[in-house]
Amino acid sequence: EVQVVESGGGVVQPGGSLRLSCAASGFIFSNYPMSWVRQAPGKGPEWVSAIIGSGTTTYYADSVKGRFTISRHNSKNTVYLQMNSLRADDTAIYYCVKETPDGVAAVWGRGTLVTVSS
Amino acid sequence: EIVMTQSPATLSVSPGERATLSCRASQSISTNLAWYQQRPGQAPRLLIYGASTRATGIPARFSGSGSGTEFTLTISSLQSEDFAVYYCQQFKSWAFGLGTRLEIK
């Protein structure tokens, strides 16, 4: 069964940092791009960042560029999201997503909640 | 930047009836469109990709159509589990619409 499981969420003060992890199983991890998508309370999904299978190319939404870094460790079947300089408007559920080669968000994890608050 | 606009924001339909949801792109996106369903407390789930191809395990009562800038998701006979929020997405640019809430009439 194809599965992705997020971890690492929590409560952090404005200006703080957090690293999210996503463990994947059930597919050849290095063959697929992976993304992070977030959803603020009561809002629609917002794509945050993506990384291709080899890890050599990354993409970011303008709202997080320069603050967030996506990476992957293919031998561990894990993708990460390092989040720095966090702001209140980064508060959301963060979903890890397995994409198809075309970029379709095919498989979603259950999400991990990040709350930025003093 | 491509903007995805969904209508209506809320749709009230009786169980067993047909529901038609619309999604419009601000510029032509060919058939690079996906539809997702999100039930309360759950992650979004892929329903349709390529504008009209059902994802694995999705019932045949869900169908998608359209190309260019105008797209439609049709649910032919609503079941209780279909009342949820539906999002369209242009997956080449990762742009999501704001969603249509499908509620029981």
mmCIF file with all atom_site columns, C-alpha atoms in Angstrom:
data_model
loop_
_atom_site.group_PDB
_atom_site.id
_atom_site.type_symbol
_atom_site.label_atom_id
_atom_site.label_alt_id
_atom_site.label_comp_id
_atom_site.label_asym_id
_atom_site.label_entity_id
_atom_site.label_seq_id
_atom_site.pdbx_PDB_ins_code
_atom_site.Cartn_x
_atom_site.Cartn_y
_atom_site.Cartn_z
_atom_site.occupancy
_atom_site.B_iso_or_equiv
_atom_site.pdbx_formal_charge
_atom_site.auth_seq_id
_atom_site.auth_comp_id
_atom_site.auth_asym_id
_atom_site.auth_atom_id
_atom_site.pdbx_PDB_model_num
ATOM 1   C CA . GLU A 1 1   ? 0.000   0.000  0.000   1.00 0.00 ? 1   GLU A CA 1
ATOM 2   C CA . VAL A 1 2   ? 1.275   3.433  -0.958  1.00 0.00 ? 2   VAL A CA 1
ATOM 3   C CA . GLN A 1 3   ? 1.552   5.568  2.165   1.00 0.00 ? 3   GLN A CA 1
ATOM 4   C CA . VAL A 1 4   ? 3.090   8.826  3.330   1.00 0.00 ? 4   VAL A CA 1
ATOM 5   C CA . VAL A 1 5   ? 3.214   9.793  6.997   1.00 0.00 ? 5   VAL A CA 1
ATOM 6   C CA . GLU A 1 6   ? 4.122   13.235 8.279   1.00 0.00 ? 6   GLU A CA 1
ATOM 7   C CA . SER A 1 7   ? 5.697   14.131 11.598  1.00 0.00 ? 7   SER A CA 1
ATOM 8   C CA . GLY A 1 8   ? 7.355   17.067 13.298  1.00 0.00 ? 8   GLY A CA 1
ATOM 9   C CA . GLY A 1 9   ? 4.515   19.538 13.712  1.00 0.00 ? 9   GLY A CA 1
ATOM 10  C CA . GLY A 1 10  ? 3.931   21.485 16.884  1.00 0.00 ? 10  GLY A CA 1
ATOM 11  C CA . VAL A 1 11  ? 3.683   24.915 18.451  1.00 0.00 ? 11  VAL A CA 1
ATOM 12  C CA . VAL A 1 12  ? 6.469   27.403 17.741  1.00 0.00 ? 12  VAL A CA 1
ATOM 13  C CA . GLN A 1 13  ? 6.931   31.089 18.455  1.00 0.00 ? 13  GLN A CA 1
ATOM 14  C CA . PRO A 1 14  ? 7.034   33.657 15.654  1.00 0.00 ? 14  PRO A CA 1
ATOM 15  C CA . GLY A 1 15  ? 10.534  33.772 14.201  1.00 0.00 ? 15  GLY A CA 1
ATOM 16  C CA . GLY A 1 16  ? 11.203  30.188 15.233  1.00 0.00 ? 16  GLY A CA 1
ATOM 17  C CA . SER A 1 17  ? 12.055  27.101 13.220  1.00 0.00 ? 17  SER A CA 1
ATOM 18  C CA . LEU A 1 18  ? 10.607  23.651 12.725  1.00 0.00 ? 18  LEU A CA 1
ATOM 19  C CA . ARG A 1 19  ? 11.501  20.660 10.560  1.00 0.00 ? 19  ARG A CA 1
ATOM 20  C CA . LEU A 1 20  ? 8.809   18.427 9.162   1.00 0.00 ? 20  LEU A CA 1
ATOM 21  C CA . SER A 1 21  ? 9.496   14.886 8.001   1.00 0.00 ? 21  SER A CA 1
ATOM 22  C CA . CYS A 1 22  ? 7.535   12.599 5.731   1.00 0.00 ? 22  CYS A CA 1
ATOM 23  C CA . ALA A 1 23  ? 8.166   8.868  5.606   1.00 0.00 ? 23  ALA A CA 1
ATOM 24  C CA . ALA A 1 24  ? 7.064   7.132  2.423   1.00 0.00 ? 24  ALA A CA 1
ATOM 25  C CA . SER A 1 25  ? 6.403   3.477  1.728   1.00 0.00 ? 25  SER A CA 1
ATOM 26  C CA . GLY A 1 26  ? 4.850   1.201  -0.852  1.00 0.00 ? 26  GLY A CA 1
ATOM 27  C CA . PHE A 1 27  ? 6.490   2.682  -3.950  1.00 0.00 ? 27  PHE A CA 1
ATOM 28  C CA . ILE A 1 28  ? 9.907   3.358  -5.474  1.00 0.00 ? 28  ILE A CA 1
ATOM 29  C CA . PHE A 1 29  ? 10.489  6.647  -3.673  1.00 0.00 ? 29  PHE A CA 1
ATOM 30  C CA . SER A 1 30  ? 13.273  8.021  -5.852  1.00 0.00 ? 30  SER A CA 1
ATOM 31  C CA . ASN A 1 31  ? 11.096  7.780  -8.964  1.00 0.00 ? 31  ASN A CA 1
ATOM 32  C CA . TYR A 1 32  ? 8.527   10.348 -7.822  1.00 0.00 ? 32  TYR A CA 1
ATOM 33  C CA . PRO A 1 33  ? 8.395   14.049 -7.097  1.00 0.00 ? 33  PRO A CA 1
ATOM 34  C CA . MET A 1 34  ? 7.132   14.951 -3.640  1.00 0.00 ? 34  MET A CA 1
ATOM 35  C CA . SER A 1 35  ? 5.393   18.062 -2.398  1.00 0.00 ? 35  SER A CA 1
ATOM 36  C CA . TRP A 1 36  ? 4.235   19.810 0.713   1.00 0.00 ? 36  TRP A CA 1
ATOM 37  C CA . VAL A 1 37  ? 0.790   21.375 0.660   1.00 0.00 ? 37  VAL A CA 1
ATOM 38  C CA . ARG A 1 38  ? -0.667  23.297 3.587   1.00 0.00 ? 38  ARG A CA 1
ATOM 39  C CA . GLN A 1 39  ? -4.159  24.214 4.626   1.00 0.00 ? 39  GLN A CA 1
ATOM 40  C CA . ALA A 1 40  ? -4.882  27.001 7.061   1.00 0.00 ? 40  ALA A CA 1
ATOM 41  C CA . PRO A 1 41  ? -7.959  26.634 9.297   1.00 0.00 ? 41  PRO A CA 1
ATOM 42  C CA . GLY A 1 42  ? -11.127 27.021 7.216   1.00 0.00 ? 42  GLY A CA 1
ATOM 43  C CA . LYS A 1 43  ? -9.189  27.677 4.001   1.00 0.00 ? 43  LYS A CA 1
ATOM 44  C CA . GLY A 1 44  ? -8.404  25.753 0.843   1.00 0.00 ? 44  GLY A CA 1
ATOM 45  C CA . PRO A 1 45  ? -5.144  23.925 0.141   1.00 0.00 ? 45  PRO A CA 1
ATOM 46  C CA . GLU A 1 46  ? -2.067  25.965 -0.708  1.00 0.00 ? 46  GLU A CA 1
ATOM 47  C CA . TRP A 1 47  ? 0.903   24.364 -2.409  1.00 0.00 ? 47  TRP A CA 1
ATOM 48  C CA . VAL A 1 48  ? 4.133   25.132 -0.531  1.00 0.00 ? 48  VAL A CA 1
ATOM 49  C CA . SER A 1 49  ? 7.065   23.340 -2.136  1.00 0.00 ? 49  SER A CA 1
ATOM 50  C CA . ALA A 1 50  ? 8.035   20.451 -4.413  1.00 0.00 ? 50  ALA A CA 1
ATOM 51  C CA . ILE A 1 51  ? 11.148  18.404 -5.143  1.00 0.00 ? 51  ILE A CA 1
ATOM 52  C CA . ILE A 1 52  ? 11.862  16.104 -8.051  1.00 0.00 ? 52  ILE A CA 1
ATOM 53  C CA . GLY A 1 53  ? 12.801  12.461 -7.575  1.00 0.00 ? 53  GLY A CA 1
ATOM 54  C CA . SER A 1 54  ? 16.555  12.949 -7.746  1.00 0.00 ? 54  SER A CA 1
ATOM 55  C CA . GLY A 1 55  ? 16.372  15.889 -5.349  1.00 0.00 ? 55  GLY A CA 1
ATOM 56  C CA . THR A 1 56  ? 18.347  18.139 -7.689  1.00 0.00 ? 56  THR A CA 1
ATOM 57  C CA . THR A 1 57  ? 15.512  20.568 -8.454  1.00 0.00 ? 57  THR A CA 1
ATOM 58  C CA . THR A 1 58  ? 13.193  22.265 -5.984  1.00 0.00 ? 58  THR A CA 1
ATOM 59  C CA . TYR A 1 59  ? 10.276  24.661 -6.251  1.00 0.00 ? 59  TYR A CA 1
ATOM 60  C CA . TYR A 1 60  ? 8.723   27.059 -3.757  1.00 0.00 ? 60  TYR A CA 1
ATOM 61  C CA . ALA A 1 61  ? 5.636   29.205 -3.398  1.00 0.00 ? 61  ALA A CA 1
ATOM 62  C CA . ASP A 1 62  ? 6.461   32.901 -3.215  1.00 0.00 ? 62  ASP A CA 1
ATOM 63  C CA . SER A 1 63  ? 5.011   33.005 0.303   1.00 0.00 ? 63  SER A CA 1
ATOM 64  C CA . VAL A 1 64  ? 7.745   30.719 1.665   1.00 0.00 ? 64  VAL A CA 1
ATOM 65  C CA . LYS A 1 65  ? 10.674  31.345 -0.680  1.00 0.00 ? 65  LYS A CA 1
ATOM 66  C CA . GLY A 1 66  ? 13.820  32.129 1.256   1.00 0.00 ? 66  GLY A CA 1
ATOM 67  C CA . ARG A 1 67  ? 12.370  30.806 4.519   1.00 0.00 ? 67  ARG A CA 1
ATOM 68  C CA . PHE A 1 68  ? 11.521  27.149 3.793   1.00 0.00 ? 68  PHE A CA 1
ATOM 69  C CA . THR A 1 69  ? 13.795  24.454 2.351   1.00 0.00 ? 69  THR A CA 1
ATOM 70  C CA . ILE A 1 70  ? 12.631  21.137 0.953   1.00 0.00 ? 70  ILE A CA 1
ATOM 71  C CA . SER A 1 71  ? 14.991  18.170 0.729   1.00 0.00 ? 71  SER A CA 1
ATOM 72  C CA . ARG A 1 72  ? 14.858  14.411 0.448   1.00 0.00 ? 72  ARG A CA 1
ATOM 73  C CA . HIS A 1 73  ? 16.911  11.406 1.476   1.00 0.00 ? 73  HIS A CA 1
ATOM 74  C CA . ASN A 1 74  ? 16.120  8.704  -1.035  1.00 0.00 ? 74  ASN A CA 1
ATOM 75  C CA . SER A 1 75  ? 17.904  5.919  0.837   1.00 0.00 ? 75  SER A CA 1
ATOM 76  C CA . LYS A 1 76  ? 15.620  6.649  3.810   1.00 0.00 ? 76  LYS A CA 1
ATOM 77  C CA . ASN A 1 77  ? 12.463  7.186  1.731   1.00 0.00 ? 77  ASN A CA 1
ATOM 78  C CA . THR A 1 78  ? 11.979  10.482 3.493   1.00 0.00 ? 78  THR A CA 1
ATOM 79  C CA . VAL A 1 79  ? 11.271  14.051 2.450   1.00 0.00 ? 79  VAL A CA 1
ATOM 80  C CA . TYR A 1 80  ? 11.786  17.040 4.733   1.00 0.00 ? 80  TYR A CA 1
ATOM 81  C CA . LEU A 1 81  ? 10.586  20.605 5.036   1.00 0.00 ? 81  LEU A CA 1
ATOM 82  C CA . GLN A 1 82  ? 12.822  22.929 7.028   1.00 0.00 ? 82  GLN A CA 1
ATOM 83  C CA . MET A 1 83  ? 10.820  25.973 8.057   1.00 0.00 ? 83  MET A CA 1
ATOM 84  C CA . ASN A 1 84  ? 12.617  29.062 9.356   1.00 0.00 ? 84  ASN A CA 1
ATOM 85  C CA . SER A 1 85  ? 11.476  32.560 10.297  1.00 0.00 ? 85  SER A CA 1
ATOM 86  C CA . LEU A 1 86  ? 7.992   31.264 10.923  1.00 0.00 ? 86  LEU A CA 1
ATOM 87  C CA . ARG A 1 87  ? 5.087   33.689 10.974  1.00 0.00 ? 87  ARG A CA 1
ATOM 88  C CA . ALA A 1 88  ? 1.551   33.491 12.298  1.00 0.00 ? 88  ALA A CA 1
ATOM 89  C CA . ASP A 1 89  ? 0.213   33.057 8.772   1.00 0.00 ? 89  ASP A CA 1
ATOM 90  C CA . ASP A 1 90  ? 2.249   29.857 8.412   1.00 0.00 ? 90  ASP A CA 1
ATOM 91  C CA . THR A 1 91  ? -0.165  28.233 10.867  1.00 0.00 ? 91  THR A CA 1
ATOM 92  C CA . ALA A 1 92  ? -1.759  25.309 9.035   1.00 0.00 ? 92  ALA A CA 1
ATOM 93  C CA . ILE A 1 93  ? -1.976  21.587 8.595   1.00 0.00 ? 93  ILE A CA 1
ATOM 94  C CA . TYR A 1 94  ? 0.961   20.549 6.438   1.00 0.00 ? 94  TYR A CA 1
ATOM 95  C CA . TYR A 1 95  ? 0.373   17.616 4.112   1.00 0.00 ? 95  TYR A CA 1
ATOM 96  C CA . CYS A 1 96  ? 3.033   15.529 2.446   1.00 0.00 ? 96  CYS A CA 1
ATOM 97  C CA . VAL A 1 97  ? 2.011   14.541 -1.067  1.00 0.00 ? 97  VAL A CA 1
ATOM 98  C CA . LYS A 1 98  ? 3.264   11.938 -3.518  1.00 0.00 ? 98  LYS A CA 1
ATOM 99  C CA . GLU A 1 99  ? 2.973   13.351 -6.992  1.00 0.00 ? 99  GLU A CA 1
ATOM 100 C CA . THR A 1 100 ? 2.723   11.680 -10.371 1.00 0.00 ? 100 THR A CA 1
ATOM 101 C CA . PRO A 1 101 ? 5.476   12.628 -12.854 1.00 0.00 ? 101 PRO A CA 1
ATOM 102 C CA . ASP A 1 102 ? 2.995   15.188 -14.256 1.00 0.00 ? 102 ASP A CA 1
ATOM 103 C CA . GLY A 1 103 ? 2.557   16.846 -10.874 1.00 0.00 ? 103 GLY A CA 1
ATOM 104 C CA . VAL A 1 104 ? -0.836  15.451 -9.878  1.00 0.00 ? 104 VAL A CA 1
ATOM 105 C CA . ALA A 1 105 ? -1.178  15.197 -6.081  1.00 0.00 ? 105 ALA A CA 1
ATOM 106 C CA . ALA A 1 106 ? -1.959  11.509 -6.110  1.00 0.00 ? 106 ALA A CA 1
ATOM 107 C CA . VAL A 1 107 ? -1.458  10.414 -2.492  1.00 0.00 ? 107 VAL A CA 1
ATOM 108 C CA . TRP A 1 108 ? -1.816  12.598 0.589   1.00 0.00 ? 108 TRP A CA 1
ATOM 109 C CA . GLY A 1 109 ? -0.748  11.976 4.140   1.00 0.00 ? 109 GLY A CA 1
ATOM 110 C CA . ARG A 1 110 ? -2.953  12.732 7.128   1.00 0.00 ? 110 ARG A CA 1
ATOM 111 C CA . GLY A 1 111 ? -1.087  15.943 7.813   1.00 0.00 ? 111 GLY A CA 1
ATOM 112 C CA . THR A 1 112 ? 0.763   17.480 10.729  1.00 0.00 ? 112 THR A CA 1
ATOM 113 C CA . LEU A 1 113 ? -0.376  20.668 12.460  1.00 0.00 ? 113 LEU A CA 1
ATOM 114 C CA . VAL A 1 114 ? 1.969   23.609 12.736  1.00 0.00 ? 114 VAL A CA 1
ATOM 115 C CA . THR A 1 115 ? 0.885   26.444 15.008  1.00 0.00 ? 115 THR A CA 1
ATOM 116 C CA . VAL A 1 116 ? 2.895   29.659 15.117  1.00 0.00 ? 116 VAL A CA 1
ATOM 117 C CA . SER A 1 117 ? 1.927   31.614 18.193  1.00 0.00 ? 117 SER A CA 1
ATOM 118 C CA . SER A 1 118 ? 3.499   33.477 21.075  1.00 0.00 ? 118 SER A CA 1
ATOM 119 C CA . GLU B 2 1   ? -0.042  33.370 -12.503 1.00 0.00 ? 1   GLU B CA 1
ATOM 120 C CA . ILE B 2 2   ? -2.976  31.098 -13.247 1.00 0.00 ? 2   ILE B CA 1
ATOM 121 C CA . VAL B 2 3   ? -6.057  31.658 -11.065 1.00 0.00 ? 3   VAL B CA 1
ATOM 122 C CA . MET B 2 4   ? -8.638  28.921 -10.612 1.00 0.00 ? 4   MET B CA 1
ATOM 123 C CA . THR B 2 5   ? -12.214 30.035 -9.882  1.00 0.00 ? 5   THR B CA 1
ATOM 124 C CA . GLN B 2 6   ? -14.809 27.586 -8.634  1.00 0.00 ? 6   GLN B CA 1
ATOM 125 C CA . SER B 2 7   ? -18.568 28.022 -8.638  1.00 0.00 ? 7   SER B CA 1
ATOM 126 C CA . PRO B 2 8   ? -20.802 27.957 -6.821  1.00 0.00 ? 8   PRO B CA 1
ATOM 127 C CA . ALA B 2 9   ? -19.170 28.373 -3.421  1.00 0.00 ? 9   ALA B CA 1
ATOM 128 C CA . THR B 2 10  ? -21.902 26.222 -1.893  1.00 0.00 ? 10  THR B CA 1
ATOM 129 C CA . LEU B 2 11  ? -24.225 23.802 -3.656  1.00 0.00 ? 11  LEU B CA 1
ATOM 130 C CA . SER B 2 12  ? -27.266 22.243 -1.988  1.00 0.00 ? 12  SER B CA 1
ATOM 131 C CA . VAL B 2 13  ? -28.489 19.003 -3.561  1.00 0.00 ? 13  VAL B CA 1
ATOM 132 C CA . SER B 2 14  ? -30.701 16.150 -2.374  1.00 0.00 ? 14  SER B CA 1
ATOM 133 C CA . PRO B 2 15  ? -29.307 12.608 -2.063  1.00 0.00 ? 15  PRO B CA 1
ATOM 134 C CA . GLY B 2 16  ? -29.812 10.639 -5.269  1.00 0.00 ? 16  GLY B CA 1
ATOM 135 C CA . GLU B 2 17  ? -29.786 13.739 -7.437  1.00 0.00 ? 17  GLU B CA 1
ATOM 136 C CA . ARG B 2 18  ? -27.071 15.005 -9.769  1.00 0.00 ? 18  ARG B CA 1
ATOM 137 C CA . ALA B 2 19  ? -24.531 17.631 -8.774  1.00 0.00 ? 19  ALA B CA 1
ATOM 138 C CA . THR B 2 20  ? -22.583 19.772 -11.231 1.00 0.00 ? 20  THR B CA 1
ATOM 139 C CA . LEU B 2 21  ? -19.560 21.739 -10.048 1.00 0.00 ? 21  LEU B CA 1
ATOM 140 C CA . SER B 2 22  ? -17.662 24.232 -12.177 1.00 0.00 ? 22  SER B CA 1
ATOM 141 C CA . CYS B 2 23  ? -14.059 25.358 -12.348 1.00 0.00 ? 23  CYS B CA 1
ATOM 142 C CA . ARG B 2 24  ? -12.655 28.077 -14.574 1.00 0.00 ? 24  ARG B CA 1
ATOM 143 C CA . ALA B 2 25  ? -8.993  28.835 -15.288 1.00 0.00 ? 25  ALA B CA 1
ATOM 144 C CA . SER B 2 26  ? -7.797  32.398 -15.927 1.00 0.00 ? 26  SER B CA 1
ATOM 145 C CA . GLN B 2 27  ? -5.959  31.157 -19.032 1.00 0.00 ? 27  GLN B CA 1
ATOM 146 C CA . SER B 2 28  ? -5.954  27.988 -21.069 1.00 0.00 ? 28  SER B CA 1
ATOM 147 C CA . ILE B 2 29  ? -4.570  24.989 -19.209 1.00 0.00 ? 29  ILE B CA 1
ATOM 148 C CA . SER B 2 30  ? -5.403  22.292 -21.797 1.00 0.00 ? 30  SER B CA 1
ATOM 149 C CA . THR B 2 31  ? -6.533  19.297 -19.707 1.00 0.00 ? 31  THR B CA 1
ATOM 150 C CA . ASN B 2 32  ? -4.012  19.807 -16.879 1.00 0.00 ? 32  ASN B CA 1
ATOM 151 C CA . LEU B 2 33  ? -6.761  19.792 -14.257 1.00 0.00 ? 33  LEU B CA 1
ATOM 152 C CA . ALA B 2 34  ? -7.429  17.639 -11.226 1.00 0.00 ? 34  ALA B CA 1
ATOM 153 C CA . TRP B 2 35  ? -10.365 17.417 -8.826  1.00 0.00 ? 35  TRP B CA 1
ATOM 154 C CA . TYR B 2 36  ? -10.070 16.542 -5.140  1.00 0.00 ? 36  TYR B CA 1
ATOM 155 C CA . GLN B 2 37  ? -12.625 15.680 -2.488  1.00 0.00 ? 37  GLN B CA 1
ATOM 156 C CA . GLN B 2 38  ? -12.123 16.658 1.134   1.00 0.00 ? 38  GLN B CA 1
ATOM 157 C CA . ARG B 2 39  ? -14.380 15.281 3.839   1.00 0.00 ? 39  ARG B CA 1
ATOM 158 C CA . PRO B 2 40  ? -14.422 16.950 7.268   1.00 0.00 ? 40  PRO B CA 1
ATOM 159 C CA . GLY B 2 41  ? -11.300 16.169 9.277   1.00 0.00 ? 41  GLY B CA 1
ATOM 160 C CA . GLN B 2 42  ? -9.634  14.342 6.397   1.00 0.00 ? 42  GLN B CA 1
ATOM 161 C CA . ALA B 2 43  ? -6.947  15.101 3.853   1.00 0.00 ? 43  ALA B CA 1
ATOM 162 C CA . PRO B 2 44  ? -7.951  15.858 0.279   1.00 0.00 ? 44  PRO B CA 1
ATOM 163 C CA . ARG B 2 45  ? -8.330  12.818 -1.951  1.00 0.00 ? 45  ARG B CA 1
ATOM 164 C CA . LEU B 2 46  ? -7.643  12.711 -5.691  1.00 0.00 ? 46  LEU B CA 1
ATOM 165 C CA . LEU B 2 47  ? -10.787 12.049 -7.722  1.00 0.00 ? 47  LEU B CA 1
ATOM 166 C CA . ILE B 2 48  ? -10.038 13.072 -11.299 1.00 0.00 ? 48  ILE B CA 1
ATOM 167 C CA . TYR B 2 49  ? -6.878  13.997 -13.224 1.00 0.00 ? 49  TYR B CA 1
ATOM 168 C CA . GLY B 2 50  ? -6.265  15.008 -16.784 1.00 0.00 ? 50  GLY B CA 1
ATOM 169 C CA . ALA B 2 51  ? -9.700  16.677 -16.558 1.00 0.00 ? 51  ALA B CA 1
ATOM 170 C CA . SER B 2 52  ? -11.593 13.419 -17.115 1.00 0.00 ? 52  SER B CA 1
ATOM 171 C CA . THR B 2 53  ? -9.649  10.356 -15.874 1.00 0.00 ? 53  THR B CA 1
ATOM 172 C CA . ARG B 2 54  ? -10.892 8.844  -12.633 1.00 0.00 ? 54  ARG B CA 1
ATOM 173 C CA . ALA B 2 55  ? -8.223  7.987  -10.084 1.00 0.00 ? 55  ALA B CA 1
ATOM 174 C CA . THR B 2 56  ? -7.902  4.430  -8.832  1.00 0.00 ? 56  THR B CA 1
ATOM 175 C CA . GLY B 2 57  ? -10.876 3.312  -6.763  1.00 0.00 ? 57  GLY B CA 1
ATOM 176 C CA . ILE B 2 58  ? -13.085 6.295  -7.563  1.00 0.00 ? 58  ILE B CA 1
ATOM 177 C CA . PRO B 2 59  ? -16.703 5.283  -8.313  1.00 0.00 ? 59  PRO B CA 1
ATOM 178 C CA . ALA B 2 60  ? -18.086 5.728  -11.798 1.00 0.00 ? 60  ALA B CA 1
ATOM 179 C CA . ARG B 2 61  ? -20.694 8.232  -10.574 1.00 0.00 ? 61  ARG B CA 1
ATOM 180 C CA . PHE B 2 62  ? -17.864 10.804 -10.562 1.00 0.00 ? 62  PHE B CA 1
ATOM 181 C CA . SER B 2 63  ? -17.021 12.229 -13.964 1.00 0.00 ? 63  SER B CA 1
ATOM 182 C CA . GLY B 2 64  ? -14.994 15.158 -15.197 1.00 0.00 ? 64  GLY B CA 1
ATOM 183 C CA . SER B 2 65  ? -15.085 17.073 -18.432 1.00 0.00 ? 65  SER B CA 1
ATOM 184 C CA . GLY B 2 66  ? -13.733 20.175 -20.103 1.00 0.00 ? 66  GLY B CA 1
ATOM 185 C CA . SER B 2 67  ? -10.561 21.600 -21.575 1.00 0.00 ? 67  SER B CA 1
ATOM 186 C CA . GLY B 2 68  ? -8.946  24.975 -22.020 1.00 0.00 ? 68  GLY B CA 1
ATOM 187 C CA . THR B 2 69  ? -10.526 27.203 -19.384 1.00 0.00 ? 69  THR B CA 1
ATOM 188 C CA . GLU B 2 70  ? -13.857 25.586 -18.480 1.00 0.00 ? 70  GLU B CA 1
ATOM 189 C CA . PHE B 2 71  ? -14.192 22.383 -16.502 1.00 0.00 ? 71  PHE B CA 1
ATOM 190 C CA . THR B 2 72  ? -16.972 20.450 -14.824 1.00 0.00 ? 72  THR B CA 1
ATOM 191 C CA . LEU B 2 73  ? -17.175 17.773 -12.155 1.00 0.00 ? 73  LEU B CA 1
ATOM 192 C CA . THR B 2 74  ? -20.423 15.818 -12.205 1.00 0.00 ? 74  THR B CA 1
ATOM 193 C CA . ILE B 2 75  ? -21.628 13.439 -9.527  1.00 0.00 ? 75  ILE B CA 1
ATOM 194 C CA . SER B 2 76  ? -24.467 11.504 -11.096 1.00 0.00 ? 76  SER B CA 1
ATOM 195 C CA . SER B 2 77  ? -26.393 10.218 -8.067  1.00 0.00 ? 77  SER B CA 1
ATOM 196 C CA . LEU B 2 78  ? -25.320 11.680 -4.751  1.00 0.00 ? 78  LEU B CA 1
ATOM 197 C CA . GLN B 2 79  ? -24.568 9.328  -1.896  1.00 0.00 ? 79  GLN B CA 1
ATOM 198 C CA . SER B 2 80  ? -24.305 10.440 1.723   1.00 0.00 ? 80  SER B CA 1
ATOM 199 C CA . GLU B 2 81  ? -20.513 10.156 1.665   1.00 0.00 ? 81  GLU B CA 1
ATOM 200 C CA . ASP B 2 82  ? -20.271 12.558 -1.283  1.00 0.00 ? 82  ASP B CA 1
ATOM 201 C CA . PHE B 2 83  ? -21.257 15.612 0.760   1.00 0.00 ? 83  PHE B CA 1
ATOM 202 C CA . ALA B 2 84  ? -17.890 17.284 1.173   1.00 0.00 ? 84  ALA B CA 1
ATOM 203 C CA . VAL B 2 85  ? -15.750 20.106 -0.202  1.00 0.00 ? 85  VAL B CA 1
ATOM 204 C CA . TYR B 2 86  ? -14.397 19.767 -3.738  1.00 0.00 ? 86  TYR B CA 1
ATOM 205 C CA . TYR B 2 87  ? -11.314 21.530 -5.072  1.00 0.00 ? 87  TYR B CA 1
ATOM 206 C CA . CYS B 2 88  ? -9.998  21.865 -8.580  1.00 0.00 ? 88  CYS B CA 1
ATOM 207 C CA . GLN B 2 89  ? -6.291  22.278 -9.275  1.00 0.00 ? 89  GLN B CA 1
ATOM 208 C CA . GLN B 2 90  ? -4.165  23.154 -12.243 1.00 0.00 ? 90  GLN B CA 1
ATOM 209 C CA . PHE B 2 91  ? -1.481  20.649 -11.447 1.00 0.00 ? 91  PHE B CA 1
ATOM 210 C CA . LYS B 2 92  ? 1.292   22.039 -13.633 1.00 0.00 ? 92  LYS B CA 1
ATOM 211 C CA . SER B 2 93  ? 1.384   25.217 -11.550 1.00 0.00 ? 93  SER B CA 1
ATOM 212 C CA . TRP B 2 94  ? -0.049  23.738 -8.355  1.00 0.00 ? 94  TRP B CA 1
ATOM 213 C CA . ALA B 2 95  ? -2.830  26.380 -8.320  1.00 0.00 ? 95  ALA B CA 1
ATOM 214 C CA . PHE B 2 96  ? -5.914  25.355 -6.325  1.00 0.00 ? 96  PHE B CA 1
ATOM 215 C CA . GLY B 2 97  ? -9.408  26.824 -6.463  1.00 0.00 ? 97  GLY B CA 1
ATOM 216 C CA . LEU B 2 98  ? -11.144 27.978 -3.293  1.00 0.00 ? 98  LEU B CA 1
ATOM 217 C CA . GLY B 2 99  ? -13.522 25.041 -3.326  1.00 0.00 ? 99  GLY B CA 1
ATOM 218 C CA . THR B 2 100 ? -17.213 24.200 -3.615  1.00 0.00 ? 100 THR B CA 1
ATOM 219 C CA . ARG B 2 101 ? -18.984 22.949 -0.510  1.00 0.00 ? 101 ARG B CA 1
ATOM 220 C CA . LEU B 2 102 ? -21.559 20.310 -1.473  1.00 0.00 ? 102 LEU B CA 1
ATOM 221 C CA . GLU B 2 103 ? -24.236 20.124 1.191   1.00 0.00 ? 103 GLU B CA 1
ATOM 222 C CA . ILE B 2 104 ? -27.388 18.137 1.741   1.00 0.00 ? 104 ILE B CA 1
ATOM 223 C CA . LYS B 2 105 ? -30.560 19.903 0.667   1.00 0.00 ? 105 LYS B CA 1
#
